[in-house]
PDB file of C-alpha atoms in Angstrom:
ATOM      1  CA  MET A1020      12.529  72.548 -16.428  1.00 71.00           C
ATOM      2  CA  LEU A1021      11.852  70.385 -13.391  1.00 78.00           C
ATOM      3  CA  GLN A1022      14.877  69.660 -11.222  1.00 81.00           C
ATOM      4  CA  ARG A1023      14.710  66.975  -8.530  1.00 84.00           C
ATOM      5  CA  TYR A1024      16.690  67.446  -5.337  1.00 86.00           C
ATOM      6  CA  TRP A1025      16.834  65.414  -2.154  1.00 85.00           C
ATOM      7  CA  PHE A1026      14.564  67.872  -0.326  1.00 87.00           C
ATOM      8  CA  GLY A1027      12.019  68.565  -3.114  1.00 87.00           C
ATOM      9  CA  ASP A1028      11.273  69.423  -6.751  1.00 85.00           C
ATOM     10  CA  VAL A1029      12.123  72.800  -8.230  1.00 84.00           C
ATOM     11  CA  ASP A1030      10.796  74.362 -11.475  1.00 81.00           C
ATOM     12  CA  GLU A1031       9.806  77.741 -12.847  1.00 80.00           C
ATOM     13  CA  GLN A1032       6.687  77.853 -10.643  1.00 80.00           C
ATOM     14  CA  GLY A1033       8.645  77.322  -7.423  1.00 81.00           C
ATOM     15  CA  CYS A1034       9.537  74.469  -5.081  1.00 84.00           C
ATOM     16  CA  ARG A1035       7.501  71.528  -3.803  1.00 85.00           C
ATOM     17  CA  ALA A1036       8.918  70.106  -0.567  1.00 87.00           C
ATOM     18  CA  ALA A1037       9.320  66.355  -0.057  1.00 87.00           C
ATOM     19  CA  GLY A1038       8.886  66.522   3.715  1.00 87.00           C
ATOM     20  CA  THR A1039      11.339  66.456   6.598  1.00 87.00           C
ATOM     21  CA  ASP A1040      11.477  62.754   7.533  1.00 89.00           C
ATOM     22  CA  PRO A1041      15.134  61.616   7.082  1.00 88.00           C
ATOM     23  CA  ALA A1042      14.125  58.043   6.153  1.00 88.00           C
ATOM     24  CA  ALA A1043      11.706  59.227   3.477  1.00 89.00           C
ATOM     25  CA  LEU A1044      14.191  61.762   2.142  1.00 88.00           C
ATOM     26  CA  ALA A1045      16.932  59.077   2.058  1.00 88.00           C
ATOM     27  CA  LEU A1046      14.654  56.821   0.017  1.00 88.00           C
ATOM     28  CA  ARG A1047      13.948  59.708  -2.331  1.00 88.00           C
ATOM     29  CA  ALA A1048      17.652  60.563  -2.656  1.00 87.00           C
ATOM     30  CA  ALA A1049      18.467  56.944  -3.493  1.00 86.00           C
ATOM     31  CA  THR A1050      15.971  56.933  -6.381  1.00 86.00           C
ATOM     32  CA  ILE A1051      16.996  60.225  -7.969  1.00 84.00           C
ATOM     33  CA  ARG A1052      18.837  59.720 -11.247  1.00 81.00           C
ATOM     34  CA  THR A1053      19.944  63.095 -12.599  1.00 73.00           C
ATOM     35  CA  GLY A1054      22.633  63.380 -15.249  1.00 73.00           C
ATOM     36  CA  MET A1055      25.407  65.829 -14.465  1.00 70.00           C
ATOM     37  CA  GLU A1056      24.947  67.501 -17.843  1.00 73.00           C
ATOM     38  CA  SER A1057      21.475  68.667 -16.774  1.00 71.00           C
ATOM     39  CA  TYR A1058      22.107  69.111 -13.050  1.00 72.00           C
ATOM     40  CA  VAL A1059      21.841  72.670 -11.703  1.00 74.00           C
ATOM     41  CA  PRO A1060      23.513  73.293  -8.301  1.00 77.00           C
ATOM     42  CA  ILE A1061      21.502  75.427  -5.899  1.00 79.00           C
ATOM     43  CA  ASP A1062      21.993  77.091  -2.518  1.00 84.00           C
ATOM     44  CA  TRP A1063      20.469  75.973   0.753  1.00 86.00           C
ATOM     45  CA  GLU A1064      18.119  78.959   0.640  1.00 86.00           C
ATOM     46  CA  ILE A1065      15.966  77.097  -1.899  1.00 85.00           C
ATOM     47  CA  ALA A1066      15.264  74.449   0.751  1.00 86.00           C
ATOM     48  CA  ARG A1067      14.371  77.248   3.129  1.00 87.00           C
ATOM     49  CA  ASP A1068      11.993  78.754   0.584  1.00 83.00           C
ATOM     50  CA  CYS A1069      10.382  75.319   0.222  1.00 85.00           C
ATOM     51  CA  GLY A1070       9.650  75.316   3.952  1.00 86.00           C
ATOM     52  CA  VAL A1071      11.886  72.311   4.621  1.00 88.00           C
ATOM     53  CA  VAL A1072      14.255  74.195   6.970  1.00 88.00           C
ATOM     54  CA  ARG A1073      14.515  77.606   8.549  1.00 89.00           C
ATOM     55  CA  THR A1074      18.274  78.046   8.927  1.00 91.00           C
ATOM     56  CA  ARG A1075      21.473  76.789   7.334  1.00 91.00           C
ATOM     57  CA  ALA A1076      22.256  74.830  10.508  1.00 92.00           C
ATOM     58  CA  GLU A1077      18.937  72.970  10.180  1.00 90.00           C
ATOM     59  CA  TYR A1078      19.717  72.314   6.523  1.00 90.00           C
ATOM     60  CA  VAL A1079      23.112  70.811   7.381  1.00 92.00           C
ATOM     61  CA  ASP A1080      21.639  68.717  10.217  1.00 92.00           C
ATOM     62  CA  LEU A1081      18.869  67.340   7.990  1.00 91.00           C
ATOM     63  CA  LEU A1082      21.298  66.602   5.173  1.00 91.00           C
ATOM     64  CA  ARG A1083      23.609  64.821   7.632  1.00 92.00           C
ATOM     65  CA  SER A1084      20.700  62.681   8.865  1.00 91.00           C
ATOM     66  CA  VAL A1085      19.778  61.753   5.293  1.00 91.00           C
ATOM     67  CA  CYS A1086      23.385  60.811   4.440  1.00 91.00           C
ATOM     68  CA  THR A1087      23.720  58.787   7.656  1.00 91.00           C
ATOM     69  CA  THR A1088      20.520  56.893   6.860  1.00 88.00           C
ATOM     70  CA  LEU A1089      21.750  56.140   3.333  1.00 88.00           C
ATOM     71  CA  ALA A1090      25.107  54.942   4.685  1.00 87.00           C
ATOM     72  CA  ARG A1091      23.466  52.629   7.223  1.00 84.00           C
ATOM     73  CA  GLU A1092      21.240  51.116   4.563  1.00 81.00           C
ATOM     74  CA  LYS A1093      24.208  50.569   2.263  1.00 80.00           C
ATOM     75  CA  ILE A1094      26.196  48.906   5.046  1.00 73.00           C
ATOM     76  CA  ALA A1095      23.240  46.677   5.904  1.00 70.00           C
ATOM     77  CA  ARG A1096      22.942  45.595   2.253  1.00 70.00           C
ATOM     78  CA  SER A1097      26.664  44.893   2.025  1.00 64.00           C
ATOM     79  CA  TYR A1098      26.470  42.545   5.026  1.00 59.00           C
ATOM     80  CA  GLN A1099      23.737  40.605   3.253  1.00 58.00           C
ATOM     81  CA  ALA A1100      26.008  39.802   0.292  1.00 69.00           C
ATOM     82  CA  ARG A1101      26.793  36.144  -0.290  1.00 77.00           C
ATOM     83  CA  ASP A1102      30.537  36.567   0.063  1.00 86.00           C
ATOM     84  CA  VAL A1103      30.628  38.468   3.372  1.00 87.00           C
ATOM     85  CA  GLU A1104      30.569  35.416   5.645  1.00 88.00           C
ATOM     86  CA  LEU A1105      33.089  33.616   3.440  1.00 91.00           C
ATOM     87  CA  LEU A1106      35.477  36.558   3.764  1.00 91.00           C
ATOM     88  CA  GLN A1107      35.328  36.332   7.562  1.00 92.00           C
ATOM     89  CA  MET A1108      35.780  32.555   7.467  1.00 93.00           C
ATOM     90  CA  VAL A1109      38.937  32.836   5.347  1.00 94.00           C
ATOM     91  CA  ARG A1110      40.375  35.562   7.562  1.00 93.00           C
ATOM     92  CA  MET A1111      39.711  33.466  10.657  1.00 95.00           C
ATOM     93  CA  LEU A1112      41.425  30.532   8.949  1.00 94.00           C
ATOM     94  CA  ASP A1113      44.463  32.687   8.249  1.00 92.00           C
ATOM     95  CA  GLU A1114      44.569  33.818  11.884  1.00 95.00           C
ATOM     96  CA  LEU A1115      44.379  30.215  13.061  1.00 95.00           C
ATOM     97  CA  ASP A1116      47.295  29.374  10.773  1.00 93.00           C
ATOM     98  CA  ASN A1117      49.355  32.193  12.281  1.00 94.00           C
ATOM     99  CA  VAL A1118      48.494  31.235  15.868  1.00 94.00           C
ATOM    100  CA  ILE A1119      49.177  27.522  15.341  1.00 93.00           C
ATOM    101  CA  ASN A1120      52.515  28.165  13.607  1.00 90.00           C
ATOM    102  CA  LEU A1121      53.619  30.550  16.361  1.00 91.00           C
ATOM    103  CA  LEU A1122      52.604  28.194  19.173  1.00 92.00           C
ATOM    104  CA  GLN A1123      54.336  25.259  17.492  1.00 89.00           C
ATOM    105  CA  GLU A1124      57.537  27.282  17.150  1.00 86.00           C
ATOM    106  CA  ARG A1125      57.431  28.332  20.797  1.00 88.00           C
ATOM    107  CA  ALA A1126      56.613  24.794  21.946  1.00 87.00           C
ATOM    108  CA  ALA A1127      59.569  23.421  19.975  1.00 85.00           C
ATOM    109  CA  GLU A1128      61.913  25.997  21.525  1.00 84.00           C
ATOM    110  CA  TRP A1129      60.598  25.201  25.017  1.00 86.00           C
ATOM    111  CA  TYR A1130      60.962  21.468  24.482  1.00 84.00           C
ATOM    112  CA  GLN A1131      64.514  21.878  23.179  1.00 82.00           C
ATOM    113  CA  VAL A1132      65.528  23.641  26.409  1.00 83.00           C
ATOM    114  CA  THR A1133      64.427  20.645  28.500  1.00 81.00           C
ATOM    115  CA  ASN A1134      65.543  18.052  25.928  1.00 80.00           C
ATOM    116  CA  PRO A1135      68.815  19.119  24.252  1.00 77.00           C
ATOM    117  CA  SER A1136      68.718  16.032  22.021  1.00 75.00           C
ATOM    118  CA  PHE A1137      65.731  17.615  20.263  1.00 74.00           C
ATOM    119  CA  SER A1138      67.934  18.996  17.492  1.00 69.00           C
ATOM    120  CA  ARG A1139      67.208  20.796  14.258  1.00 63.00           C
ATOM    121  CA  LYS A1140      66.770  17.413  12.607  1.00 63.00           C
ATOM    122  CA  TYR A1141      63.638  16.804  14.660  1.00 66.00           C
ATOM    123  CA  ARG A1142      62.415  20.365  14.199  1.00 61.00           C
ATOM    124  CA  SER A1143      62.421  19.859  10.424  1.00 70.00           C
ATOM    125  CA  LEU A1144      59.792  17.140  10.788  1.00 73.00           C
ATOM    126  CA  PRO A1145      56.213  17.786   9.614  1.00 78.00           C
ATOM    127  CA  ALA A1146      54.281  19.780  12.205  1.00 77.00           C
ATOM    128  CA  ARG A1147      52.025  16.873  13.168  1.00 80.00           C
ATOM    129  CA  LYS A1148      54.930  14.483  13.816  1.00 82.00           C
ATOM    130  CA  MET A1149      56.884  17.117  15.719  1.00 82.00           C
ATOM    131  CA  LEU A1150      53.867  17.837  17.936  1.00 84.00           C
ATOM    132  CA  ASN A1151      53.411  14.113  18.685  1.00 84.00           C
ATOM    133  CA  LEU A1152      57.073  13.873  19.620  1.00 82.00           C
ATOM    134  CA  ILE A1153      56.774  16.836  21.982  1.00 83.00           C
ATOM    135  CA  GLN A1154      53.635  15.423  23.611  1.00 84.00           C
ATOM    136  CA  ARG A1155      55.374  12.132  24.372  1.00 83.00           C
ATOM    137  CA  GLY A1156      58.159  13.862  26.300  1.00 80.00           C
ATOM    138  CA  ALA A1157      56.437  16.995  27.628  1.00 79.00           C
ATOM    139  CA  ARG A1158      54.997  17.540  31.087  1.00 84.00           C
ATOM    140  CA  GLY A1159      53.220  20.272  33.008  1.00 88.00           C
ATOM    141  CA  GLY A1160      52.468  23.472  31.143  1.00 89.00           C
ATOM    142  CA  LEU A1161      54.160  22.362  27.934  1.00 88.00           C
ATOM    143  CA  LEU A1162      51.915  19.298  27.779  1.00 89.00           C
ATOM    144  CA  ASP A1163      48.875  21.534  28.214  1.00 90.00           C
ATOM    145  CA  VAL A1164      50.066  23.868  25.480  1.00 90.00           C
ATOM    146  CA  SER A1165      50.713  21.013  23.067  1.00 89.00           C
ATOM    147  CA  GLY A1166      47.205  19.725  23.744  1.00 90.00           C
ATOM    148  CA  GLU A1167      45.769  23.160  22.915  1.00 92.00           C
ATOM    149  CA  ILE A1168      47.782  23.213  19.686  1.00 91.00           C
ATOM    150  CA  GLU A1169      46.329  19.849  18.753  1.00 91.00           C
ATOM    151  CA  ARG A1170      42.777  21.072  19.414  1.00 93.00           C
ATOM    152  CA  LEU A1171      43.383  24.239  17.395  1.00 94.00           C
ATOM    153  CA  THR A1172      44.726  22.130  14.552  1.00 92.00           C
ATOM    154  CA  GLY A1173      41.504  20.104  14.560  1.00 93.00           C
ATOM    155  CA  THR A1174      39.457  23.302  14.552  1.00 95.00           C
ATOM    156  CA  ARG A1175      41.488  24.585  11.635  1.00 95.00           C
ATOM    157  CA  SER A1176      40.871  21.392   9.642  1.00 94.00           C
ATOM    158  CA  ARG A1177      37.122  21.596  10.194  1.00 96.00           C
ATOM    159  CA  LEU A1178      37.032  25.287   9.287  1.00 96.00           C
ATOM    160  CA  MET A1179      39.061  24.592   6.159  1.00 94.00           C
ATOM    161  CA  ARG A1180      36.433  22.096   4.996  1.00 95.00           C
ATOM    162  CA  GLU A1181      33.672  24.619   5.726  1.00 95.00           C
ATOM    163  CA  VAL A1182      35.513  27.318   3.783  1.00 95.00           C
ATOM    164  CA  SER A1183      35.900  25.020   0.784  1.00 94.00           C
ATOM    165  CA  ALA A1184      32.215  24.022   0.854  1.00 94.00           C
ATOM    166  CA  ARG A1185      31.068  27.626   1.236  1.00 93.00           C
ATOM    167  CA  ALA A1186      33.316  28.719  -1.643  1.00 94.00           C
ATOM    168  CA  ASP A1187      31.668  26.096  -3.859  1.00 94.00           C
ATOM    169  CA  GLU A1188      28.356  27.862  -3.198  1.00 92.00           C
ATOM    170  CA  VAL A1189      29.529  31.462  -3.526  1.00 92.00           C
ATOM    171  CA  LEU A1190      32.133  30.915  -6.293  1.00 94.00           C
ATOM    172  CA  PRO A1191      30.896  27.878  -8.235  1.00 95.00           C
ATOM    173  CA  ASN A1192      32.874  28.583 -11.431  1.00 96.00           C
ATOM    174  CA  THR A1193      36.042  29.845  -9.745  1.00 95.00           C
ATOM    175  CA  SER A1194      36.011  26.913  -7.315  1.00 95.00           C
ATOM    176  CA  ALA A1195      35.536  24.441 -10.159  1.00 94.00           C
ATOM    177  CA  LEU A1196      38.723  25.743 -11.782  1.00 93.00           C
ATOM    178  CA  ILE A1197      41.067  25.968  -8.794  1.00 92.00           C
ATOM    179  CA  GLY A1198      39.289  24.383  -5.822  1.00 92.00           C
ATOM    180  CA  GLY A1199      37.252  25.967  -3.064  1.00 93.00           C
ATOM    181  CA  LEU A1200      40.098  26.813  -0.688  1.00 92.00           C
ATOM    182  CA  VAL A1201      42.272  28.615  -3.252  1.00 92.00           C
ATOM    183  CA  ALA A1202      39.200  30.364  -4.653  1.00 94.00           C
ATOM    184  CA  ALA A1203      38.311  31.586  -1.157  1.00 94.00           C
ATOM    185  CA  ARG A1204      41.837  32.919  -0.631  1.00 92.00           C
ATOM    186  CA  LEU A1205      41.641  34.820  -3.927  1.00 93.00           C
ATOM    187  CA  LEU A1206      38.334  36.284  -2.797  1.00 94.00           C
ATOM    188  CA  SER A1207      39.822  37.328   0.536  1.00 92.00           C
ATOM    189  CA  ARG A1208      42.873  38.981  -1.002  1.00 91.00           C
ATOM    190  CA  ALA A1209      40.709  40.823  -3.550  1.00 92.00           C
ATOM    191  CA  GLY A1210      38.403  42.077  -0.779  1.00 89.00           C
ATOM    192  CA  GLY A1211      35.167  40.580  -2.059  1.00 90.00           C
ATOM    193  CA  LEU A1212      33.465  39.048  -5.066  1.00 91.00           C
ATOM    194  CA  SER A1213      32.605  42.409  -6.606  1.00 90.00           C
ATOM    195  CA  ALA A1214      36.254  43.502  -6.511  1.00 92.00           C
ATOM    196  CA  LEU A1215      37.473  40.138  -7.816  1.00 94.00           C
ATOM    197  CA  ALA A1216      34.998  40.268 -10.710  1.00 94.00           C
ATOM    198  CA  ARG A1217      36.411  43.644 -11.794  1.00 94.00           C
ATOM    199  CA  MET A1218      40.018  42.452 -11.859  1.00 93.00           C
ATOM    200  CA  PRO A1219      41.744  41.566 -15.142  1.00 94.00           C
ATOM    201  CA  GLY A1220      43.503  38.251 -15.478  1.00 91.00           C
ATOM    202  CA  SER A1221      46.928  39.903 -15.168  1.00 88.00           C
ATOM    203  CA  THR A1222      46.047  41.154 -11.690  1.00 90.00           C
ATOM    204  CA  ILE A1223      44.556  37.847 -10.566  1.00 91.00           C
ATOM    205  CA  GLN A1224      47.703  36.076 -11.767  1.00 88.00           C
ATOM    206  CA  VAL A1225      49.941  37.917  -9.301  1.00 86.00           C
ATOM    207  CA  LEU A1226      47.367  38.445  -6.537  1.00 85.00           C
ATOM    208  CA  GLY A1227      49.112  37.582  -3.291  1.00 81.00           C
ATOM    209  CA  SER A1228      52.639  38.288  -4.559  1.00 72.00           C
ATOM    210  CA  GLU A1229      52.617  42.000  -3.761  1.00 64.00           C
ATOM    211  CA  ARG A1230      56.010  41.951  -2.016  1.00 69.00           C
ATOM    212  CA  ALA A1231      57.712  40.343  -4.991  1.00 62.00           C
ATOM    213  CA  LEU A1232      55.960  42.783  -7.330  1.00 60.00           C
ATOM    214  CA  PHE A1233      57.089  45.817  -5.327  1.00 61.00           C
ATOM    215  CA  SER A1234      60.621  44.389  -5.182  1.00 66.00           C
ATOM    216  CA  HIS A1235      60.545  44.080  -8.970  1.00 56.00           C
ATOM    217  CA  LEU A1236      59.307  47.644  -9.422  1.00 63.00           C
ATOM    218  CA  ARG A1237      61.804  49.144  -6.967  1.00 72.00           C
ATOM    219  CA  GLY A1238      64.867  46.966  -7.329  1.00 68.00           C
ATOM    220  CA  GLY A1239      64.611  45.397 -10.750  1.00 66.00           C
ATOM    221  CA  THR A1240      64.296  41.819  -9.496  1.00 65.00           C
ATOM    222  CA  PRO A1241      62.528  39.321 -11.792  1.00 65.00           C
ATOM    223  CA  PRO A1242      58.765  39.962 -11.892  1.00 61.00           C
ATOM    224  CA  PRO A1243      56.511  37.412 -10.178  1.00 61.00           C
ATOM    225  CA  LYS A1244      54.762  34.956 -12.480  1.00 67.00           C
ATOM    226  CA  HIS A1245      52.101  33.862 -10.006  1.00 69.00           C
ATOM    227  CA  GLY A1246      50.732  34.536  -6.542  1.00 80.00           C
ATOM    228  CA  ILE A1247      47.996  32.661  -4.716  1.00 87.00           C
ATOM    229  CA  ILE A1248      47.176  30.577  -7.790  1.00 87.00           C
ATOM    230  CA  PHE A1249      50.554  28.838  -7.355  1.00 86.00           C
ATOM    231  CA  GLN A1250      48.813  26.798  -4.628  1.00 84.00           C
ATOM    232  CA  HIS A1251      46.768  25.066  -7.329  1.00 82.00           C
ATOM    233  CA  ARG A1252      48.235  21.834  -8.652  1.00 84.00           C
ATOM    234  CA  ARG A1253      47.896  22.953 -12.282  1.00 81.00           C
ATOM    235  CA  VAL A1254      50.479  25.667 -11.610  1.00 85.00           C
ATOM    236  CA  HIS A1255      52.911  24.201  -9.075  1.00 82.00           C
ATOM    237  CA  ASN A1256      52.966  20.793 -10.832  1.00 86.00           C
ATOM    238  CA  ALA A1257      53.521  22.312 -14.274  1.00 83.00           C
ATOM    239  CA  PRO A1258      57.017  22.026 -15.807  1.00 84.00           C
ATOM    240  CA  ARG A1259      59.058  25.119 -15.023  1.00 83.00           C
ATOM    241  CA  GLU A1260      59.346  26.149 -18.666  1.00 85.00           C
ATOM    242  CA  VAL A1261      55.552  26.390 -19.084  1.00 86.00           C
ATOM    243  CA  ARG A1262      54.556  27.350 -15.533  1.00 84.00           C
ATOM    244  CA  GLY A1263      54.254  31.037 -16.374  1.00 85.00           C
ATOM    245  CA  ARG A1264      52.061  30.264 -19.381  1.00 88.00           C
ATOM    246  CA  VAL A1265      49.810  27.996 -17.336  1.00 88.00           C
ATOM    247  CA  ALA A1266      49.470  30.687 -14.666  1.00 88.00           C
ATOM    248  CA  ARG A1267      48.616  33.303 -17.300  1.00 90.00           C
ATOM    249  CA  VAL A1268      45.953  31.163 -18.991  1.00 92.00           C
ATOM    250  CA  LEU A1269      44.483  30.039 -15.666  1.00 92.00           C
ATOM    251  CA  ALA A1270      44.287  33.640 -14.426  1.00 92.00           C
ATOM    252  CA  ALA A1271      42.535  34.743 -17.626  1.00 94.00           C
ATOM    253  CA  LYS A1272      39.915  32.028 -17.176  1.00 95.00           C
ATOM    254  CA  LEU A1273      39.554  32.899 -13.488  1.00 95.00           C
ATOM    255  CA  ALA A1274      38.755  36.502 -14.438  1.00 95.00           C
ATOM    256  CA  ILE A1275      35.845  35.237 -16.557  1.00 96.00           C
ATOM    257  CA  ALA A1276      34.794  32.742 -13.864  1.00 96.00           C
ATOM    258  CA  ALA A1277      34.656  35.492 -11.229  1.00 95.00           C
ATOM    259  CA  ARG A1278      32.385  37.572 -13.448  1.00 95.00           C
ATOM    260  CA  LEU A1279      30.097  34.608 -14.013  1.00 95.00           C
ATOM    261  CA  ASP A1280      29.977  33.989 -10.256  1.00 94.00           C
ATOM    262  CA  TYR A1281      29.152  37.630  -9.572  1.00 92.00           C
ATOM    263  CA  TYR A1282      26.522  38.172 -12.258  1.00 92.00           C
ATOM    264  CA  ARG A1283      25.014  34.680 -12.631  1.00 91.00           C
ATOM    265  CA  GLY A1284      25.817  32.981  -9.345  1.00 89.00           C
ATOM    266  CA  GLU A1285      25.742  29.481 -10.809  1.00 92.00           C
ATOM    267  CA  ALA A1286      28.107  27.104 -12.565  1.00 93.00           C
ATOM    268  CA  VAL A1287      28.309  27.350 -16.356  1.00 94.00           C
ATOM    269  CA  PRO A1288      29.337  23.879 -17.606  1.00 94.00           C
ATOM    270  CA  GLU A1289      30.083  24.930 -21.183  1.00 95.00           C
ATOM    271  CA  PHE A1290      32.515  27.599 -19.977  1.00 95.00           C
ATOM    272  CA  LEU A1291      34.155  25.270 -17.460  1.00 94.00           C
ATOM    273  CA  ASN A1292      34.706  22.518 -20.039  1.00 94.00           C
ATOM    274  CA  ALA A1293      36.273  24.935 -22.529  1.00 94.00           C
ATOM    275  CA  ALA A1294      38.385  26.564 -19.800  1.00 93.00           C
ATOM    276  CA  GLN A1295      39.690  23.248 -18.498  1.00 91.00           C
ATOM    277  CA  ALA A1296      40.653  22.203 -22.013  1.00 92.00           C
ATOM    278  CA  ARG A1297      42.490  25.484 -22.633  1.00 92.00           C
ATOM    279  CA  ILE A1298      44.388  25.220 -19.341  1.00 89.00           C
ATOM    280  CA  ASP A1299      45.379  21.609 -20.139  1.00 87.00           C
ATOM    281  CA  GLU A1300      46.611  22.765 -23.523  1.00 88.00           C
ATOM    282  CA  ALA A1301      48.757  25.478 -21.935  1.00 85.00           C
ATOM    283  CA  GLY A1302      50.463  22.888 -19.727  1.00 77.00           C
ATOM    284  CA  VAL A1303      51.737  20.828 -22.671  1.00 76.00           C
ATOM    285  CA  THR A1304      55.449  21.340 -23.298  1.00 63.00           C
ATOM    286  CA  ALA A1305      56.635  21.967 -26.835  1.00 52.00           C
TER     287      ALA A1305
END
């Protein structure tokens, strides 16, 4: 019976080599589809008998080159996926959030040193109002820093709009259910569209609430009812007594939406209409 290996074909008559070019051998290896029930392991000496290599060291070196070529091709294909750029955009947005929040906190502490009347009451103001207040009374380096915070805030707003628009393209069904920004954050936390499409609704429901989940498992605290999806108005605006049900139904529909986005890549109006109706129904109190 003919057996195909990465270096050649083997049967009762002997071995026919497939050459020694790593790129060609990698292409061959990628196309081989042999079931494990019929696969017969062999020693490196068979490759030597085929004339592919002369020593075990050459065999290992050639095999390493083939595996490296396959890995590079797989990495190159992964970077061509539709969701790769969106992942980086969301992660940059998260970093901007962290930087802006930290700089605002430091600026407020600096300003309070020079203006003791700047009490906790003022620090509880919305970030934009607090920054305007600091800019009116700041000077020197603090004024420069507050200006940089303002510019970073503008950059963040523009990037947020780009993330939402890009999510509408990459995740048309998921974005239609929860909005582009929340959909992009789900994608980022899952690690990609392929991973998100494999998740059940129960996992999507608590995605982003890992700390609360671990606290529940270790300390017996109440289990989390929602994670990132709490940012969507359908969940955080729902009455408390039905919020868990809304989150559960929404997550179940998101699991289907993610699969549609991954396998079809386009919006499915009939699904979206039925899903919206089911989510609305879950939000109705008894």
